[in-house]
């Protein structure tokens, strides 16, 4: 959705910790190709204990990123809703 993309662009431009998180996730995907095999590949896969630890950390960071985005979408919805209600004279 266009709104989601706008929110993500805003987060990247305004929130240094979010940008660092995105970079960290991207670095992990680049440095550990098995991550994309797990998340986007098909078929059976086995992991070493170290790969499993890395994958768990990747999922933790991805969930943190997703939660930041959801929170921003939630607040943007409230802001836009209030602006609309104000515009139509309801508040």
Coordinates of C-alpha atoms in Angstrom, one line a residue:
X1 CA 0.0 0.0 0.0
X2 CA 1.1 3.5 -0.7
X3 CA 0.4 4.7 2.8
X4 CA 2.6 1.9 4.3
X5 CA 5.4 2.8 1.9
X6 CA 5.1 6.5 2.9
X7 CA 5.3 5.6 6.6
X8 CA 8.4 3.4 6.0
X9 CA 10.1 6.2 4.1
X10 CA 9.3 8.6 6.9
X11 CA 10.7 6.2 9.5
X12 CA 13.9 5.7 7.5
X13 CA 14.3 9.5 7.2
X14 CA 13.3 10.4 10.8
X15 CA 14.3 7.5 13.1
X16 CA 18.0 6.7 13.2
X17 CA 17.4 3.6 15.4
X18 CA 14.8 2.2 12.8
X19 CA 17.3 2.9 10.0
X20 CA 20.1 1.1 11.9
X21 CA 17.7 -1.8 12.5
X22 CA 16.9 -2.0 8.8
X23 CA 20.6 -2.0 8.0
X24 CA 21.4 -4.7 10.6
X25 CA 18.7 -6.9 9.1
X26 CA 20.0 -6.3 5.6
X27 CA 23.6 -7.0 6.7
X28 CA 22.4 -10.3 8.2
X29 CA 20.7 -11.3 4.9
X30 CA 23.8 -10.5 3.0
X31 CA 26.3 -12.1 5.4
X32 CA 24.2 -15.2 6.1
X33 CA 22.6 -16.4 2.8
X34 CA 21.0 -19.3 4.6
X35 CA 18.5 -16.8 6.1
X36 CA 16.8 -16.2 2.7
X37 CA 16.9 -19.9 2.0
X38 CA 14.8 -20.4 5.2
X39 CA 12.5 -17.4 4.7
X40 CA 12.0 -17.6 0.9
X41 CA 13.2 -21.0 -0.2
X42 CA 11.4 -24.3 -0.5
X43 CA 12.1 -27.8 0.7
X44 CA 14.0 -29.3 3.5
X45 CA 16.8 -27.4 5.2
X46 CA 19.1 -28.1 8.2
X47 CA 20.9 -25.6 10.3
X48 CA 23.9 -25.8 12.6
X49 CA 23.6 -24.6 16.1
X50 CA 25.3 -21.3 15.2
X51 CA 23.0 -20.8 12.2
X52 CA 20.0 -21.4 14.4
X53 CA 21.2 -18.8 16.9
X54 CA 21.7 -16.3 14.0
X55 CA 18.2 -17.1 12.6
X56 CA 16.6 -16.6 16.0
X57 CA 18.3 -13.2 16.2
X58 CA 17.2 -12.3 12.7
X59 CA 13.6 -13.1 13.5
X60 CA 13.8 -11.1 16.8
X61 CA 15.1 -8.1 14.8
X62 CA 12.5 -8.5 12.1
X63 CA 9.7 -8.7 14.6
X64 CA 11.1 -5.5 16.3
X65 CA 11.1 -3.7 13.0
X66 CA 7.6 -4.9 12.2
X67 CA 6.3 -3.7 15.6
X68 CA 7.8 -0.3 15.0
X69 CA 6.1 -0.1 11.6
X70 CA 2.8 -1.2 13.0
X71 CA 3.0 1.3 15.8
X72 CA 3.7 4.1 13.3
X73 CA 0.8 3.0 11.1
X74 CA -1.5 3.0 14.2
X75 CA -0.5 6.5 15.2
X76 CA -0.7 7.8 11.6
X77 CA -4.2 6.5 11.4
X78 CA -5.2 8.4 14.6
X79 CA -3.5 11.5 13.3
X80 CA -5.2 11.3 9.9
X81 CA -8.6 10.5 11.5
X82 CA -8.4 13.4 13.9
X83 CA -7.4 15.8 11.0
X84 CA -10.4 14.5 9.0
X85 CA -12.8 14.9 11.9
X86 CA -11.5 18.4 12.5
X87 CA -11.9 19.3 8.8
X88 CA -15.5 18.2 8.7
X89 CA -16.2 20.1 12.0
X90 CA -16.9 17.0 14.1
X91 CA -14.3 18.0 16.7

